[in-house]
CSV table of C-alpha atoms in Angstrom, one decimal:
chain,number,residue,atom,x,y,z
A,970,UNK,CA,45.0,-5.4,-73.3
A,971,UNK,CA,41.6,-7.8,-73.7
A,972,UNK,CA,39.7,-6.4,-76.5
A,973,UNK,CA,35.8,-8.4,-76.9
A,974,UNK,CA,34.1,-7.1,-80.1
A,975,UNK,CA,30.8,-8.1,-81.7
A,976,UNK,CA,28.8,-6.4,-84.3
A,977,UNK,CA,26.1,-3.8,-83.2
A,978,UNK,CA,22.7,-5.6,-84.5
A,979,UNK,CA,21.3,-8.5,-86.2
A,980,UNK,CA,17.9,-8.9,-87.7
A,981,UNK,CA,16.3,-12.2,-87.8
A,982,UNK,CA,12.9,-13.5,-89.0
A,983,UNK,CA,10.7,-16.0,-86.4
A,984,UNK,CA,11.5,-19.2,-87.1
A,985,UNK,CA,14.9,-18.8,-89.0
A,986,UNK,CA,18.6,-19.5,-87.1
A,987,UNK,CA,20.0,-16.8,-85.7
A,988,UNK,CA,24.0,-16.7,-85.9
A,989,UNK,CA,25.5,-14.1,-83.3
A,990,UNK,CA,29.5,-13.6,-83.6
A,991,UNK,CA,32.3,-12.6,-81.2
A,992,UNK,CA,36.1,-12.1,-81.5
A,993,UNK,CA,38.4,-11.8,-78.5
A,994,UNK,CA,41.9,-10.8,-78.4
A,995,UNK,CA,43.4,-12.5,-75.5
A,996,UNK,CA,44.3,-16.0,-76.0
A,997,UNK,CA,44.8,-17.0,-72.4
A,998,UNK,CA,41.0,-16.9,-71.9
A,999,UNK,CA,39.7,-19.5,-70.0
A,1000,UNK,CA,35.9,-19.6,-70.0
A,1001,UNK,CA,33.8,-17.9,-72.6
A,1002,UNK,CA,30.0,-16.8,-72.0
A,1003,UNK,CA,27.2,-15.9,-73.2
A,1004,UNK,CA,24.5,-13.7,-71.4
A,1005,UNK,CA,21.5,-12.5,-72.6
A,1006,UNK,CA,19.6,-9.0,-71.4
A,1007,UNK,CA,16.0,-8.2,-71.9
A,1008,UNK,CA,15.2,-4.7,-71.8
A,1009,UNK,CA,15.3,-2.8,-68.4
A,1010,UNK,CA,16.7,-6.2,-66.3
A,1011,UNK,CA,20.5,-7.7,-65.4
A,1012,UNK,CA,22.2,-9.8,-67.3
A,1013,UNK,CA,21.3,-14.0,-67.5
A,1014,UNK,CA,23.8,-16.5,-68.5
A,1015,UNK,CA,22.9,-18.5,-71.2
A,1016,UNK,CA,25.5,-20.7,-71.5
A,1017,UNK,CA,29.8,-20.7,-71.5
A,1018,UNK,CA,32.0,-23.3,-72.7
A,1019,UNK,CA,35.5,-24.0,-71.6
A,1020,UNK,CA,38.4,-23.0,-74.0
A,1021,UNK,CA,39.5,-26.4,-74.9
A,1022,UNK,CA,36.2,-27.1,-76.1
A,1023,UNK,CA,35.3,-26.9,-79.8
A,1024,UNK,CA,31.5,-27.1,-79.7
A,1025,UNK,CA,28.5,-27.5,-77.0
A,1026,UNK,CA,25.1,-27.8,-77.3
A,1027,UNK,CA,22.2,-27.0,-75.3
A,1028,UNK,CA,18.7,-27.3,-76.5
A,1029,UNK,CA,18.3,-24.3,-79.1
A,1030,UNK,CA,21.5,-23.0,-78.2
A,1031,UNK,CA,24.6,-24.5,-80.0
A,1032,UNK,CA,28.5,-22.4,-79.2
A,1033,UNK,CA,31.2,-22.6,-81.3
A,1034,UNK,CA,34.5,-21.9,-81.0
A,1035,UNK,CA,37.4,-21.4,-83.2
A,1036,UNK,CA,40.8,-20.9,-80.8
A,1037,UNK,CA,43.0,-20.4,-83.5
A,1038,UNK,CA,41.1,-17.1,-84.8
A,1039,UNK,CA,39.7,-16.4,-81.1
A,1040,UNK,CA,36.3,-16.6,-82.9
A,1041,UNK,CA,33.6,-17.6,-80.9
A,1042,UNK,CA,29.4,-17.9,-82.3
A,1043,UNK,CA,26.5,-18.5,-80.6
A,1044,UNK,CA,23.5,-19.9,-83.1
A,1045,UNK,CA,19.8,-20.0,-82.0
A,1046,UNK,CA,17.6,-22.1,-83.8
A,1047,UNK,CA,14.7,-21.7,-84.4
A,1048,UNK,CA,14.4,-18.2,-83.4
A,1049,UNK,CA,11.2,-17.0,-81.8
A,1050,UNK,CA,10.1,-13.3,-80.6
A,1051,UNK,CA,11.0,-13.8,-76.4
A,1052,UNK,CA,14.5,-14.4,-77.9
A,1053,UNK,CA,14.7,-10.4,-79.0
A,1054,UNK,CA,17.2,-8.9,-76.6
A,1055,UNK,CA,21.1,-8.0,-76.3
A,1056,UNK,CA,23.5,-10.8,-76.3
A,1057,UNK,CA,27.1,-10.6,-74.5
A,1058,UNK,CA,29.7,-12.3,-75.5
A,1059,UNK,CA,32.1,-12.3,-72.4
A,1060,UNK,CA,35.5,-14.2,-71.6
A,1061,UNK,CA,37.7,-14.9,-68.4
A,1062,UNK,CA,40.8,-16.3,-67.3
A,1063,UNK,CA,38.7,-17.8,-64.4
A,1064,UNK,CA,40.9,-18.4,-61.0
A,1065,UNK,CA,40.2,-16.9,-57.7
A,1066,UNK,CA,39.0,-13.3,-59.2
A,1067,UNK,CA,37.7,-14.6,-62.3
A,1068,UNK,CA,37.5,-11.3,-64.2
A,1069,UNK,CA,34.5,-10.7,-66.4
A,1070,UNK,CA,35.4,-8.8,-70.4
A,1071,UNK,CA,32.6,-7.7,-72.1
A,1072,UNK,CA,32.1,-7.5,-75.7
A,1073,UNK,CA,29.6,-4.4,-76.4
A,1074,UNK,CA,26.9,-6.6,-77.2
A,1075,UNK,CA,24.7,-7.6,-80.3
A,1076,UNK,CA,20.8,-6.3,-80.3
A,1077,UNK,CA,18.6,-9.1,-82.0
A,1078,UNK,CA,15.4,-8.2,-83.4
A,1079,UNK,CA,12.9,-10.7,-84.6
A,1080,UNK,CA,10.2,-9.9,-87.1
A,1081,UNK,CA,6.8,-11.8,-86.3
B,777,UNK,CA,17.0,-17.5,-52.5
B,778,UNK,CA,16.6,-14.2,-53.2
B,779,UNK,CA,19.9,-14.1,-55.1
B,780,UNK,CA,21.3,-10.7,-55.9
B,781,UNK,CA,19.2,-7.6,-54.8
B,782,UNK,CA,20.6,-4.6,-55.7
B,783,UNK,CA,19.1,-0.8,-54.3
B,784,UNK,CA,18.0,1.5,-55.5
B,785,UNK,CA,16.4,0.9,-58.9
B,786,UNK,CA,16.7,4.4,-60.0
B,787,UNK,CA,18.9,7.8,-58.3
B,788,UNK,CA,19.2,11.0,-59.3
B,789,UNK,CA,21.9,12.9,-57.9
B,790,UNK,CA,23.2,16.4,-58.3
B,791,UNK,CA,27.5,17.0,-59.0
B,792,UNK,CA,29.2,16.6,-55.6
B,793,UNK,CA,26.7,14.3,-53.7
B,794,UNK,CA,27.4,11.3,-52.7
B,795,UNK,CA,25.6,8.0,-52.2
B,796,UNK,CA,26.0,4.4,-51.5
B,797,UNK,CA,24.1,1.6,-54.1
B,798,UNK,CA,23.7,-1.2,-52.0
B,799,UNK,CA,24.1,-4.8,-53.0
B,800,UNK,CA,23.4,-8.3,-51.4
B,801,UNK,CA,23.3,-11.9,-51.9
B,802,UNK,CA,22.4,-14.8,-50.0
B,803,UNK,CA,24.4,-17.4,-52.1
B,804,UNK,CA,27.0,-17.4,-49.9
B,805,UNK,CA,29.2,-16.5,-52.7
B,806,UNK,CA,32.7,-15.7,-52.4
B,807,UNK,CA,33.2,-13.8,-55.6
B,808,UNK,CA,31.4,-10.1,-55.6
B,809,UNK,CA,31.9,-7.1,-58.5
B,810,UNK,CA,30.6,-4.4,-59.8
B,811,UNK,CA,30.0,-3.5,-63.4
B,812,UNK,CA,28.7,-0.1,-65.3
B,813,UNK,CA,27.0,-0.2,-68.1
B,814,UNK,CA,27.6,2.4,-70.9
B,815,UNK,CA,25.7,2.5,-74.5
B,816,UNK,CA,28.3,1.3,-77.0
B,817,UNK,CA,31.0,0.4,-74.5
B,818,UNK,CA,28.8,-3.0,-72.9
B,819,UNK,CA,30.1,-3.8,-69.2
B,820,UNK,CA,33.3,-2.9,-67.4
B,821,UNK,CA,34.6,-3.7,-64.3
B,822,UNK,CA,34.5,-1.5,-61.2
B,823,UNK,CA,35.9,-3.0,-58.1
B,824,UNK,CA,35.4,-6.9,-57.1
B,825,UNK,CA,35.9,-9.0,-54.3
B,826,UNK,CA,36.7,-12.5,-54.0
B,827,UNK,CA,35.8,-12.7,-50.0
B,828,UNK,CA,35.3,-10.6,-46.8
B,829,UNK,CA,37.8,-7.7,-46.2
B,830,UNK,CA,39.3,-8.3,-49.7
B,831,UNK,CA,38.8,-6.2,-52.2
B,832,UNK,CA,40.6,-4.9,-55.6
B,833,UNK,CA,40.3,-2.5,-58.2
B,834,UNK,CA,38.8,-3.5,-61.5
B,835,UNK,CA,39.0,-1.3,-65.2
B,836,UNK,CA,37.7,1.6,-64.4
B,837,UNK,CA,37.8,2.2,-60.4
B,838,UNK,CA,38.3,6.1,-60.6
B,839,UNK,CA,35.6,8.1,-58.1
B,840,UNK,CA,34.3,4.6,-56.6
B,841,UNK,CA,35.2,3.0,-53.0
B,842,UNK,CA,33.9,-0.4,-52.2
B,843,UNK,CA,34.4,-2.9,-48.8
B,844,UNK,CA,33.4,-6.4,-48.2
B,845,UNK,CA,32.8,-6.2,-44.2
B,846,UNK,CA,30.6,-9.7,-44.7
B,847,UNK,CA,30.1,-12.0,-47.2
B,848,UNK,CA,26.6,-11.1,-48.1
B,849,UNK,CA,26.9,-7.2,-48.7
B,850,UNK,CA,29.2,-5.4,-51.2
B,851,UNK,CA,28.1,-1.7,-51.3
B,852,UNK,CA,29.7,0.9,-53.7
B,853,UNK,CA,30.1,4.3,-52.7
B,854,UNK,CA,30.4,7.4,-54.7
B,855,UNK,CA,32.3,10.1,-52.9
B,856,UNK,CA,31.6,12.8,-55.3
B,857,UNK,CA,29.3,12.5,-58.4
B,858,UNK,CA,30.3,13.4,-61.6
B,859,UNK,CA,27.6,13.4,-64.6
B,860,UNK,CA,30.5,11.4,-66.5
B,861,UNK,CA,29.6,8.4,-63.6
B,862,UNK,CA,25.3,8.7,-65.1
B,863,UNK,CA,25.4,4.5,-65.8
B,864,UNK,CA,23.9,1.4,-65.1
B,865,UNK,CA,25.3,-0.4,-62.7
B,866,UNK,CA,25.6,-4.1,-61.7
B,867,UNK,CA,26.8,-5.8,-58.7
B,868,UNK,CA,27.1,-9.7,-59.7
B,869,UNK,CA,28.3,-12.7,-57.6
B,870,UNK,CA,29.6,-16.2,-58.2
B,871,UNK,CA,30.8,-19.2,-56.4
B,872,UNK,CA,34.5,-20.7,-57.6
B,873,UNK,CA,35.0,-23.1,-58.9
B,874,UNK,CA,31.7,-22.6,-61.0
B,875,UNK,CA,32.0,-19.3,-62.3
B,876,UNK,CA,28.8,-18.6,-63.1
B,877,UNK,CA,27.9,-15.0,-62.1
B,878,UNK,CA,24.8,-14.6,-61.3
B,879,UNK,CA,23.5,-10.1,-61.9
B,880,UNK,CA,21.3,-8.4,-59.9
B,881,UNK,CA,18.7,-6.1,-61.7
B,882,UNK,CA,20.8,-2.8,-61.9
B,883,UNK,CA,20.7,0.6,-60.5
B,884,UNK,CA,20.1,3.5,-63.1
B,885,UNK,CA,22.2,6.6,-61.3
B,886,UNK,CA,21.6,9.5,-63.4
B,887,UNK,CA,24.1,12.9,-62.3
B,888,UNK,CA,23.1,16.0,-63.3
C-alpha cells in the first residue's frame, strides 16, 4: 500500500536553511503537500506542487521533487523561531475523493 | 468565513459511551473527512465524503459511523468507546478541483 515516511526531528539554528525530507512509495501520486502544525492547533497548508513539477518556489519556501526516487524536500530559508513546529509531508492521487497520506511528520526545533 | 469549526475541543469518555464530535464548514465545500491523529503514526483517514448523502470508508473506519445529511455538517459518531480510539481528531474540507484541505482545530477524545 502508500507508505509516507520522514525522519522524526531536525534541529536548526535561527537564521540557517532548514532542509526537511520525505519519501513516498506510490508513484501514481498526484499532488504532494506540505502542512505545517503548531502546537495544540490543526494542520495549515503550506504549499503542494503537482507531480510533474520538478521545483516551486514561494517566498522562504522552495519544494523539490525527485519522481524517479519519490523523493520529495521542503527547504526553509532563512529559518526563524515562529517556524518551530511539525511539518507533514502528505501526497494524493487527487480526483473526486482526493485521499490525503500522511507521512508521520518531522518536529523542527530552532535554537535562538 | 468561519471555515472549519469542529466541537468539542476536549471529551473525556468512559469504555462503552458514545458521542458525536461535530464538524462544520461554511465553504460550501464538496469534499469532507475525518483524520486521527496518533504520536508516531501522523494522520490517517477515517471516513470522507465527497458531497451530501455520500459517504465512504477511509483507512481505519473500525468503531466510527459518519453521514453527510447537508453539505455544511459532517458529524462522526462513536457507537462504543474504546481507550484504543483516545486521539486527535480532524475533520478537514476542500473544494475540487483545488484540493486544498482546509483542518479544523481538532477534538482531543481521551477514553478511559
Amino acid at each position: 500500500g502508500e507508505d509516507v515516511e520522514q525522519s522524526l526531528f531536525l534541529s536548526v539554528r535561527e537564521g540557517d536553511s532548514s532542509v526537511i525530507n520525505c519519501t513516498y512509495t506510490d508513484s501514481s501520486s498526484t499532488y504532494l503537500y506540505w502542512y505545517k502544525q503548531e502546537p495544540g492547533a490543526g494542520l495549515q497548508l503550506l504549499t503542494y506542487i503537482f507531480s510533474n513539477m520538478d521545483m516551486k518556489q514561494d517566498q522562504r519556501l522552495t519544494v523539490l521533487l525527485n519522481k524517479k526516487d519519490k523523493h520529495l524536500s521542503l527547504r526553509i530559508a532563512d529559518t526563524q523561531t515562529g517556524d518551530s513546529a511539525i511539518y507533514f509531508c502528505a501526497e494524493s492521487q487527487g480526483g473526486a475523493t482526493n485521499k490525503l497520506i500522511f507521512g508521520t511528520g518531522t518536529l523542527l526545533a530552532v535554537q535562538p | 468565513n468561519a471555515g472549519v469549526t469542529q466541537t468539542p475541543k476536549f471529551q473525556v469518555l468512559k469504555t462503552g459511551q458514545s458521542m458525536t464530535l461535530q464538524c462544520a464548514q461554511d465553504m460550501n465545500h464538496e469534499y469532507m473527512s475525518w483524520y486521527r491523529q496518533d504520536p508516531g503514526m501522523g494522520l490517517r483517514l477515517i471516513h470522507y465524503s465527497v458531497g451530501a448523502g455520500i459517504t465512504d470508508q477511509g483507512e481505519v473506519p473500525n468503531g466510527y459511523n459518519v453521514s453527510r445529511s447537508t453539505t455544511e455538517d459532517f458529524p462522526l459518531r462513536l457507537l462504543s468507546a474504546a481507550p484504543s480510539q483516545t486521539s486527535v481528531y480532524f475533520c478537514a474540507s476542500s473544494y475540487p478541483p483545488i484540493y486544498e484541505q482546509y483542518f479544523g482545530p481538532g477534538t482531543r477524545l481521551t477514553v478511559t
